[in-house]
mmCIF file of C-alpha atoms and ligand atoms in Angstrom:
data_model
loop_
_atom_site.group_PDB
_atom_site.id
_atom_site.type_symbol
_atom_site.label_atom_id
_atom_site.label_comp_id
_atom_site.label_asym_id
_atom_site.label_seq_id
_atom_site.Cartn_x
_atom_site.Cartn_y
_atom_site.Cartn_z
ATOM 1 C CA MET A 433 -13.095 -11.034 -40.495
ATOM 2 C CA ILE A 434 -13.053 -7.264 -40.916
ATOM 3 C CA ASN A 435 -15.774 -5.689 -43.062
ATOM 4 C CA ARG A 436 -16.926 -2.497 -41.197
ATOM 5 C CA ILE A 437 -14.384 0.050 -40.218
ATOM 6 C CA VAL A 438 -15.034 3.248 -38.296
ATOM 7 C CA VAL A 439 -12.496 6.064 -38.535
ATOM 8 C CA VAL A 440 -12.688 8.557 -35.671
ATOM 9 C CA GLY A 441 -11.453 12.016 -36.501
ATOM 10 C CA SER A 442 -11.815 13.339 -39.992
ATOM 11 C CA GLY A 443 -8.846 15.703 -40.049
ATOM 12 C CA LEU A 444 -5.743 15.422 -42.205
ATOM 13 C CA MET A 445 -5.194 11.747 -41.354
ATOM 14 C CA GLY A 446 -8.701 10.491 -40.776
ATOM 15 C CA ARG A 447 -9.877 11.497 -44.287
ATOM 16 C CA GLY A 448 -6.859 9.828 -45.880
ATOM 17 C CA ILE A 449 -7.366 6.580 -43.934
ATOM 18 C CA ALA A 450 -10.981 6.636 -44.865
ATOM 19 C CA TYR A 451 -10.014 7.003 -48.555
ATOM 20 C CA VAL A 452 -7.547 4.072 -48.577
ATOM 21 C CA GLY A 453 -10.025 2.044 -46.553
ATOM 22 C CA ALA A 454 -12.948 2.561 -48.893
ATOM 23 C CA VAL A 455 -10.683 1.881 -51.901
ATOM 24 C CA GLY A 456 -9.541 -1.331 -50.101
ATOM 25 C CA GLY A 457 -13.169 -2.509 -50.162
ATOM 26 C CA PHE A 458 -14.135 -1.898 -46.556
ATOM 27 C CA ASP A 459 -17.477 -0.597 -45.512
ATOM 28 C CA LEU A 460 -16.356 2.649 -43.862
ATOM 29 C CA THR A 461 -17.843 5.193 -41.585
ATOM 30 C CA VAL A 462 -16.087 8.535 -40.783
ATOM 31 C CA VAL A 463 -16.908 10.144 -37.388
ATOM 32 C CA ASP A 464 -16.036 13.611 -36.157
ATOM 33 C CA ILE A 465 -17.503 15.736 -33.379
ATOM 34 C CA HIS A 466 -17.273 18.823 -35.594
ATOM 35 C CA GLU A 467 -19.899 18.981 -38.322
ATOM 36 C CA HIS A 468 -17.822 21.352 -40.421
ATOM 37 C CA ALA A 469 -14.853 18.892 -40.306
ATOM 38 C CA LEU A 470 -17.069 16.125 -41.548
ATOM 39 C CA GLU A 471 -18.303 18.236 -44.378
ATOM 40 C CA ASN A 472 -14.729 19.234 -45.341
ATOM 41 C CA ALA A 473 -13.660 15.584 -45.206
ATOM 42 C CA LYS A 474 -16.472 14.482 -47.391
ATOM 43 C CA LYS A 475 -15.595 17.078 -50.049
ATOM 44 C CA GLU A 476 -11.888 16.305 -49.761
ATOM 45 C CA ILE A 477 -12.503 12.525 -50.081
ATOM 46 C CA GLU A 478 -14.659 13.085 -53.161
ATOM 47 C CA ARG A 479 -11.885 15.273 -54.629
ATOM 48 C CA MET A 480 -9.310 12.402 -53.965
ATOM 49 C CA PHE A 481 -11.536 9.956 -55.867
ATOM 50 C CA GLU A 482 -11.886 12.373 -58.825
ATOM 51 C CA LYS A 483 -8.241 12.934 -58.854
ATOM 52 C CA GLY A 484 -7.588 9.195 -58.661
ATOM 53 C CA ILE A 485 -9.789 8.581 -61.655
ATOM 54 C CA ALA A 486 -8.219 11.378 -63.620
ATOM 55 C CA LEU A 487 -4.750 9.915 -62.937
ATOM 56 C CA GLY A 488 -5.889 6.480 -63.921
ATOM 57 C CA LYS A 489 -5.098 5.179 -60.425
ATOM 58 C CA ILE A 490 -8.681 3.921 -59.866
ATOM 59 C CA THR A 491 -11.466 3.126 -62.346
ATOM 60 C CA SER A 492 -14.793 5.028 -62.074
ATOM 61 C CA ASP A 493 -16.655 1.694 -61.322
ATOM 62 C CA HIS A 494 -14.172 1.068 -58.377
ATOM 63 C CA ALA A 495 -14.620 4.664 -57.177
ATOM 64 C CA SER A 496 -18.421 4.574 -57.199
ATOM 65 C CA ASN A 497 -18.454 1.231 -55.348
ATOM 66 C CA ALA A 498 -16.110 2.603 -52.748
ATOM 67 C CA LEU A 499 -18.173 5.863 -52.377
ATOM 68 C CA ARG A 500 -21.316 3.831 -51.901
ATOM 69 C CA ASN A 501 -19.715 2.068 -48.930
ATOM 70 C CA LEU A 502 -18.670 5.344 -47.375
ATOM 71 C CA SER A 503 -20.720 7.261 -44.806
ATOM 72 C CA PHE A 504 -20.355 10.127 -42.408
ATOM 73 C CA GLN A 505 -21.664 10.167 -38.860
ATOM 74 C CA PRO A 506 -21.224 12.767 -36.019
ATOM 75 C CA ASP A 507 -22.061 10.240 -33.320
ATOM 76 C CA LEU A 508 -19.395 7.714 -32.371
ATOM 77 C CA SER A 509 -21.692 5.762 -30.045
ATOM 78 C CA GLU A 510 -23.968 5.097 -32.968
ATOM 79 C CA ALA A 511 -21.214 4.305 -35.454
ATOM 80 C CA ALA A 512 -19.352 2.059 -33.098
ATOM 81 C CA ARG A 513 -22.249 -0.379 -32.666
ATOM 82 C CA GLU A 514 -21.504 -2.519 -35.728
ATOM 83 C CA ALA A 515 -17.843 -1.935 -36.106
ATOM 84 C CA ASP A 516 -15.282 -4.711 -36.652
ATOM 85 C CA LEU A 517 -12.382 -2.289 -36.300
ATOM 86 C CA ILE A 518 -12.244 1.327 -35.050
ATOM 87 C CA ILE A 519 -9.289 3.411 -36.077
ATOM 88 C CA GLU A 520 -8.838 6.453 -33.866
ATOM 89 C CA ALA A 521 -7.304 9.601 -35.598
ATOM 90 C CA VAL A 522 -8.172 12.418 -33.180
ATOM 91 C CA PRO A 523 -5.675 15.013 -32.052
ATOM 92 C CA GLU A 524 -2.448 13.883 -30.299
ATOM 93 C CA GLU A 525 -3.774 14.732 -26.777
ATOM 94 C CA ILE A 526 -4.040 12.008 -24.284
ATOM 95 C CA ALA A 527 -7.234 13.364 -22.680
ATOM 96 C CA ILE A 528 -9.085 13.349 -26.061
ATOM 97 C CA LYS A 529 -7.882 9.906 -26.927
ATOM 98 C CA LYS A 530 -8.948 8.720 -23.519
ATOM 99 C CA ARG A 531 -12.587 10.070 -23.940
ATOM 100 C CA VAL A 532 -12.752 8.482 -27.397
ATOM 101 C CA PHE A 533 -11.474 5.047 -26.265
ATOM 102 C CA GLU A 534 -13.964 5.075 -23.340
ATOM 103 C CA THR A 535 -16.852 5.739 -25.718
ATOM 104 C CA MET A 536 -15.496 3.034 -28.136
ATOM 105 C CA GLU A 537 -15.412 0.510 -25.256
ATOM 106 C CA GLU A 538 -18.906 1.365 -24.150
ATOM 107 C CA HIS A 539 -20.566 0.995 -27.565
ATOM 108 C CA ALA A 540 -18.488 -1.342 -29.810
ATOM 109 C CA PRO A 541 -19.199 -5.107 -29.939
ATOM 110 C CA ALA A 542 -16.833 -7.475 -28.065
ATOM 111 C CA HIS A 543 -15.232 -8.797 -31.277
ATOM 112 C CA CYS A 544 -14.217 -5.323 -32.483
ATOM 113 C CA TYR A 545 -10.508 -4.335 -32.696
ATOM 114 C CA PHE A 546 -9.238 -0.909 -31.610
ATOM 115 C CA ALA A 547 -6.439 0.862 -33.435
ATOM 116 C CA THR A 548 -4.889 4.261 -32.734
ATOM 117 C CA ASN A 549 -3.136 6.387 -35.293
ATOM 118 C CA THR A 550 -0.992 8.070 -32.703
ATOM 119 C CA SER A 551 2.398 9.247 -33.861
ATOM 120 C CA THR A 552 4.159 8.840 -30.600
ATOM 121 C CA MET A 553 2.002 7.677 -27.714
ATOM 122 C CA SER A 554 2.026 4.310 -25.982
ATOM 123 C CA PRO A 555 -0.594 1.913 -27.364
ATOM 124 C CA THR A 556 -0.463 0.108 -24.078
ATOM 125 C CA GLU A 557 -1.482 3.350 -22.235
ATOM 126 C CA ILE A 558 -4.137 4.119 -24.831
ATOM 127 C CA ALA A 559 -5.408 0.501 -24.463
ATOM 128 C CA SER A 560 -5.758 1.011 -20.785
ATOM 129 C CA PHE A 561 -8.662 3.549 -21.510
ATOM 130 C CA ALA A 562 -10.651 0.504 -22.792
ATOM 131 C CA LYS A 563 -10.973 -3.091 -21.636
ATOM 132 C CA ARG A 564 -9.571 -5.137 -24.521
ATOM 133 C CA PRO A 565 -5.760 -4.638 -24.565
ATOM 134 C CA ASP A 566 -5.307 -7.878 -26.478
ATOM 135 C CA LYS A 567 -7.336 -6.334 -29.421
ATOM 136 C CA THR A 568 -5.719 -2.905 -29.319
ATOM 137 C CA ILE A 569 -2.797 -1.823 -31.427
ATOM 138 C CA ALA A 570 -1.193 1.271 -33.043
ATOM 139 C CA MET A 571 -1.760 1.641 -36.789
ATOM 140 C CA HIS A 572 0.566 4.500 -37.732
ATOM 141 C CA PHE A 573 -0.273 5.933 -41.132
ATOM 142 C CA PHE A 574 1.736 8.602 -42.856
ATOM 143 C CA ASN A 575 0.771 11.851 -44.510
ATOM 144 C CA PRO A 576 -0.504 12.061 -47.177
ATOM 145 C CA VAL A 577 -2.006 8.655 -46.541
ATOM 146 C CA HIS A 578 -3.042 7.832 -50.163
ATOM 147 C CA LYS A 579 0.566 8.345 -51.284
ATOM 148 C CA MET A 580 2.724 7.083 -48.438
ATOM 149 C CA PRO A 581 3.334 3.313 -48.716
ATOM 150 C CA LEU A 582 3.900 2.435 -45.095
ATOM 151 C CA VAL A 583 1.842 1.605 -42.049
ATOM 152 C CA GLU A 584 3.916 1.185 -38.925
ATOM 153 C CA ILE A 585 2.091 -1.343 -36.755
ATOM 154 C CA VAL A 586 3.013 -1.078 -33.092
ATOM 155 C CA ARG A 587 2.116 -3.765 -30.583
ATOM 156 C CA GLY A 588 1.268 -2.823 -26.994
ATOM 157 C CA LEU A 589 2.287 -5.000 -24.113
ATOM 158 C CA GLU A 590 -0.721 -7.208 -24.249
ATOM 159 C CA THR A 591 -1.595 -7.048 -28.049
ATOM 160 C CA SER A 592 -2.209 -10.591 -29.239
ATOM 161 C CA ASP A 593 -0.462 -12.205 -32.195
ATOM 162 C CA GLU A 594 -3.916 -12.714 -33.695
ATOM 163 C CA THR A 595 -4.621 -8.920 -33.586
ATOM 164 C CA ALA A 596 -1.230 -8.024 -35.087
ATOM 165 C CA LYS A 597 -1.772 -10.443 -37.967
ATOM 166 C CA THR A 598 -5.420 -9.272 -38.550
ATOM 167 C CA ILE A 599 -4.337 -5.575 -38.575
ATOM 168 C CA LYS A 600 -1.410 -6.346 -40.995
ATOM 169 C CA GLU A 601 -3.826 -7.924 -43.365
ATOM 170 C CA VAL A 602 -6.159 -4.909 -43.118
ATOM 171 C CA ALA A 603 -3.291 -2.547 -43.880
ATOM 172 C CA GLU A 604 -2.293 -4.717 -46.864
ATOM 173 C CA LYS A 605 -5.806 -4.659 -48.170
ATOM 174 C CA MET A 606 -5.585 -0.862 -48.040
ATOM 175 C CA GLY A 607 -2.592 -1.217 -50.363
ATOM 176 C CA LYS A 608 0.111 -0.576 -47.794
ATOM 177 C CA GLU A 609 3.427 -2.118 -46.837
ATOM 178 C CA THR A 610 3.809 -2.806 -43.105
ATOM 179 C CA VAL A 611 6.393 -3.148 -40.413
ATOM 180 C CA VAL A 612 5.258 -4.673 -37.083
ATOM 181 C CA ILE A 613 7.250 -3.434 -34.170
ATOM 182 C CA ASN A 614 7.069 -3.350 -30.318
ATOM 183 C CA GLU A 615 6.134 -0.257 -28.486
ATOM 184 C CA PHE A 616 8.626 2.394 -27.436
ATOM 185 C CA PRO A 617 7.864 6.186 -27.353
ATOM 186 C CA GLY A 618 7.983 7.624 -30.889
ATOM 187 C CA PHE A 619 8.268 4.228 -32.510
ATOM 188 C CA VAL A 620 10.857 4.179 -35.325
ATOM 189 C CA THR A 621 9.650 6.901 -37.711
ATOM 190 C CA SER A 622 8.304 9.632 -35.329
ATOM 191 C CA ARG A 623 11.358 9.470 -33.116
ATOM 192 C CA ILE A 624 13.737 10.213 -36.058
ATOM 193 C CA SER A 625 11.421 12.604 -37.778
ATOM 194 C CA ALA A 626 10.804 14.670 -34.637
ATOM 195 C CA LEU A 627 14.503 14.937 -33.926
ATOM 196 C CA VAL A 628 15.502 15.988 -37.435
ATOM 197 C CA GLY A 629 12.605 18.500 -37.668
ATOM 198 C CA ASN A 630 13.356 19.991 -34.223
ATOM 199 C CA GLU A 631 17.012 20.430 -35.116
ATOM 200 C CA ALA A 632 16.064 22.280 -38.208
ATOM 201 C CA PHE A 633 14.092 24.839 -36.160
ATOM 202 C CA TYR A 634 17.096 25.228 -33.800
ATOM 203 C CA MET A 635 19.242 25.982 -36.926
ATOM 204 C CA LEU A 636 16.723 28.522 -38.195
ATOM 205 C CA GLN A 637 16.624 30.152 -34.792
ATOM 206 C CA GLU A 638 20.415 30.315 -34.701
ATOM 207 C CA GLY A 639 20.427 32.114 -38.024
ATOM 208 C CA LEU A 640 22.290 29.229 -39.807
ATOM 209 C CA GLY A 641 20.389 29.856 -43.060
ATOM 210 C CA THR A 642 16.973 30.504 -44.628
ATOM 211 C CA PRO A 643 14.302 27.770 -44.590
ATOM 212 C CA GLU A 644 14.940 27.311 -48.316
ATOM 213 C CA GLU A 645 18.674 26.884 -47.832
ATOM 214 C CA ILE A 646 18.279 24.415 -44.937
ATOM 215 C CA ASP A 647 15.635 22.414 -46.818
ATOM 216 C CA LYS A 648 17.850 22.323 -49.988
ATOM 217 C CA ALA A 649 20.882 21.135 -47.961
ATOM 218 C CA ILE A 650 18.942 18.271 -46.454
ATOM 219 C CA LYS A 651 17.303 17.190 -49.697
ATOM 220 C CA LEU A 652 20.305 17.345 -51.957
ATOM 221 C CA GLY A 653 23.020 16.690 -49.487
ATOM 222 C CA LEU A 654 21.288 13.848 -47.491
ATOM 223 C CA ASN A 655 18.958 12.659 -50.261
ATOM 224 C CA TYR A 656 15.729 13.254 -48.189
ATOM 225 C CA PRO A 657 12.667 13.549 -50.468
ATOM 226 C CA MET A 658 11.475 16.567 -48.557
ATOM 227 C CA GLY A 659 13.141 19.294 -46.493
ATOM 228 C CA PRO A 660 12.285 19.373 -42.783
ATOM 229 C CA PHE A 661 10.352 22.628 -43.179
ATOM 230 C CA GLU A 662 8.384 21.372 -46.213
ATOM 231 C CA LEU A 663 7.558 18.290 -44.148
ATOM 232 C CA VAL A 664 6.432 20.079 -40.951
ATOM 233 C CA ASP A 665 4.222 22.374 -42.938
ATOM 234 C CA LEU A 666 2.513 19.219 -44.322
ATOM 235 C CA VAL A 667 2.397 17.492 -40.933
ATOM 236 C CA GLY A 668 1.145 20.547 -39.003
ATOM 237 C CA LEU A 669 3.365 22.547 -36.613
ATOM 238 C CA ASP A 670 0.924 21.929 -33.744
ATOM 239 C CA THR A 671 1.000 18.189 -34.345
ATOM 240 C CA ARG A 672 4.788 18.250 -34.459
ATOM 241 C CA LEU A 673 4.891 20.327 -31.190
ATOM 242 C CA ASN A 674 2.523 17.912 -29.501
ATOM 243 C CA ASN A 675 4.807 15.000 -30.566
ATOM 244 C CA LEU A 676 7.831 16.729 -29.275
ATOM 245 C CA ASN A 677 6.288 17.566 -25.953
ATOM 246 C CA TYR A 678 5.369 13.918 -25.480
ATOM 247 C CA LEU A 679 8.823 12.740 -26.477
ATOM 248 C CA HIS A 680 10.486 15.329 -24.311
ATOM 249 C CA ALA A 681 8.489 14.065 -21.291
ATOM 250 C CA LYS A 682 9.262 10.442 -22.107
ATOM 251 C CA LEU A 683 12.773 10.433 -23.514
ATOM 252 C CA GLY A 684 14.443 13.592 -22.221
ATOM 253 C CA GLU A 685 16.306 16.663 -23.090
ATOM 254 C CA LYS A 686 17.187 15.898 -26.715
ATOM 255 C CA TYR A 687 13.547 16.270 -27.661
ATOM 256 C CA ARG A 688 12.965 19.735 -25.999
ATOM 257 C CA PRO A 689 10.921 21.691 -28.585
ATOM 258 C CA ALA A 690 12.753 24.624 -30.168
ATOM 259 C CA PRO A 691 11.290 27.927 -28.814
ATOM 260 C CA LEU A 692 10.874 29.135 -32.416
ATOM 261 C CA LEU A 693 8.622 26.224 -33.184
ATOM 262 C CA GLU A 694 6.449 27.077 -30.092
ATOM 263 C CA GLN A 695 6.391 30.761 -31.261
ATOM 264 C CA TYR A 696 5.085 29.752 -34.717
ATOM 265 C CA VAL A 697 2.360 27.639 -33.182
ATOM 266 C CA LYS A 698 1.323 30.467 -30.841
ATOM 267 C CA ALA A 699 1.135 32.725 -33.893
ATOM 268 C CA GLY A 700 -1.312 30.321 -35.544
ATOM 269 C CA ARG A 701 1.284 29.383 -38.251
ATOM 270 C CA LEU A 702 0.389 25.743 -38.322
ATOM 271 C CA GLY A 703 1.392 24.808 -41.834
ATOM 272 C CA ARG A 704 -0.395 24.230 -45.097
ATOM 273 C CA LYS A 705 -3.685 23.651 -43.260
ATOM 274 C CA THR A 706 -3.858 27.318 -42.089
ATOM 275 C CA GLY A 707 -2.238 28.768 -45.254
ATOM 276 C CA LYS A 708 1.006 29.621 -43.387
ATOM 277 C CA GLY A 709 3.676 27.712 -41.492
ATOM 278 C CA VAL A 710 7.389 28.041 -42.084
ATOM 279 C CA TYR A 711 6.409 28.978 -45.721
ATOM 280 C CA ASP A 712 3.463 31.179 -46.798
ATOM 281 C CA TYR A 713 1.014 29.270 -49.051
ATOM 282 C CA THR A 714 -1.515 32.148 -49.383
ATOM 283 C CA ILE A 715 0.764 33.753 -52.044
ATOM 284 C CA GLU A 716 0.851 30.458 -54.027
ATOM 285 C CA GLU A 717 -2.993 30.117 -53.755
ATOM 286 C CA GLU A 718 -3.568 33.633 -54.864
ATOM 287 C CA TRP A 719 -1.377 32.901 -57.797
ATOM 288 C CA VAL A 720 -3.175 29.672 -58.639
ATOM 289 C CA LYS A 721 -6.547 31.377 -58.366
ATOM 290 C CA LYS A 722 -5.649 33.979 -61.115
HETATM 291 P P1 NAD B 226 -6.245 16.985 -37.231
HETATM 292 O O1 NAD B 226 -6.229 18.011 -36.206
HETATM 293 O O2 NAD B 226 -6.097 17.232 -38.676
HETATM 294 O O3 NAD B 226 -7.664 16.169 -37.107
HETATM 295 C C1 NAD B 226 -8.223 15.739 -35.895
HETATM 296 C C2 NAD B 226 -9.723 15.596 -36.072
HETATM 297 O O4 NAD B 226 -10.266 15.013 -34.985
HETATM 298 C C3 NAD B 226 -10.389 16.937 -36.256
HETATM 299 O O5 NAD B 226 -11.247 16.931 -37.478
HETATM 300 C C4 NAD B 226 -11.243 17.108 -34.970
HETATM 301 O O6 NAD B 226 -12.536 17.779 -35.238
HETATM 302 C C5 NAD B 226 -11.516 15.654 -34.667
HETATM 303 N N1 NAD B 226 -11.870 15.396 -33.244
HETATM 304 C C6 NAD B 226 -11.395 16.049 -32.090
HETATM 305 N N2 NAD B 226 -11.923 15.502 -31.043
HETATM 306 C C7 NAD B 226 -12.740 14.479 -31.442
HETATM 307 C C8 NAD B 226 -13.576 13.592 -30.723
HETATM 308 N N3 NAD B 226 -13.665 13.558 -29.429
HETATM 309 N N4 NAD B 226 -14.257 12.666 -31.539
HETATM 310 C C9 NAD B 226 -14.270 12.725 -32.830
HETATM 311 N N5 NAD B 226 -13.502 13.499 -33.528
HETATM 312 C C10 NAD B 226 -12.666 14.477 -32.870
HETATM 313 O O7 NAD B 226 -5.118 15.921 -36.770
HETATM 314 P P2 NAD B 226 -4.339 14.896 -37.685
HETATM 315 O O8 NAD B 226 -3.104 15.518 -38.261
HETATM 316 O O9 NAD B 226 -5.306 14.194 -38.595
HETATM 317 O O10 NAD B 226 -3.851 13.881 -36.566
HETATM 318 C C11 NAD B 226 -4.649 12.902 -36.003
HETATM 319 C C12 NAD B 226 -3.818 11.817 -35.282
HETATM 320 O O11 NAD B 226 -2.939 11.295 -36.319
HETATM 321 C C13 NAD B 226 -2.858 12.404 -34.166
HETATM 322 O O12 NAD B 226 -2.704 11.385 -33.223
HETATM 323 C C14 NAD B 226 -1.513 12.548 -34.906
HETATM 324 O O13 NAD B 226 -0.444 12.506 -34.027
HETATM 325 C C15 NAD B 226 -1.514 11.375 -35.854
HETATM 326 N N6 NAD B 226 -0.699 11.492 -37.074
HETATM 327 C C16 NAD B 226 -0.616 12.733 -37.708
HETATM 328 C C17 NAD B 226 0.188 12.761 -38.857
HETATM 329 C C18 NAD B 226 0.329 14.062 -39.636
HETATM 330 O O14 NAD B 226 1.231 14.126 -40.470
HETATM 331 N N7 NAD B 226 -0.501 15.039 -39.347
HETATM 332 C C19 NAD B 226 0.896 11.637 -39.308
HETATM 333 C C20 NAD B 226 0.719 10.418 -38.597
HETATM 334 C C21 NAD B 226 -0.054 10.370 -37.515
#
């Protein structure tokens, strides 16, 4: 029975997972090594509750109960102690995930399940950083977590049926639809999304059209809800590049990152989170402020 969930990493994804988890009735602790990230996450989650109430998606009673069960903690070893499930949402870098899983193993009780929100990596490999492969699984949420209906649940080689069933129930309690699949690099969604997004950067690099034109063609011609550049600005160009590097190493040439994407990342144009990615959001914000 899962009551206490710890979310590790309070970035774009961690804060969204914390929100849907708290709304789903779980006792939820958010952990981040960066104090400022935790503070931002707290403010952002409170804003999500306010917006949810204003839009009639959640009652104020429900929101105050959920907020009461939500806490923030910089120390994973402390937070892990009473967890029933820990969901890792730290950056897509194997060395960071390894350190986090080692700490989780050291401090979490034996009954605790481990989930990773990795977009591309092998849950079997991530499970190898701890000592409970039967209780480890990928729980792949989508951005923005409170709006996107799916959790892609990915079983590692030794994930038990019982773990897959329990995690499916947790995701459903968070209000999500699920698919349960077996591991392969990139799963279903990231493999397609990385390919389409990368190809769009190659097109831009080749001078095929402006970002607006390419996005419009994909949305209206192929019926995608968002253009590839709108999406990568939301996902984060650094996150997309990390995904592509991993898929390139595992699946070969067709995932080689477009040089233009690498250049944007080097320039610090990481998407909405830095104010500028393929598109410039500082202009929009200035306009909103007026
Ligand atoms: P992010 O950079 O926004 O957030 C990561 C957070 O982890 C930061 O707040 C950072 O301070 C924190 N952190 C770093 N090292 C830590 C540690 N050792 N302990 C605790 N906290 C630590 O990243 P994100 O976009 O939220 O992505 C997180 C994970 O989710 C990645 O694996 C990514 O591939 C996956 N993911 C991302 C998206 C997306 O659209 N961005 C979608 C699905 C899955």
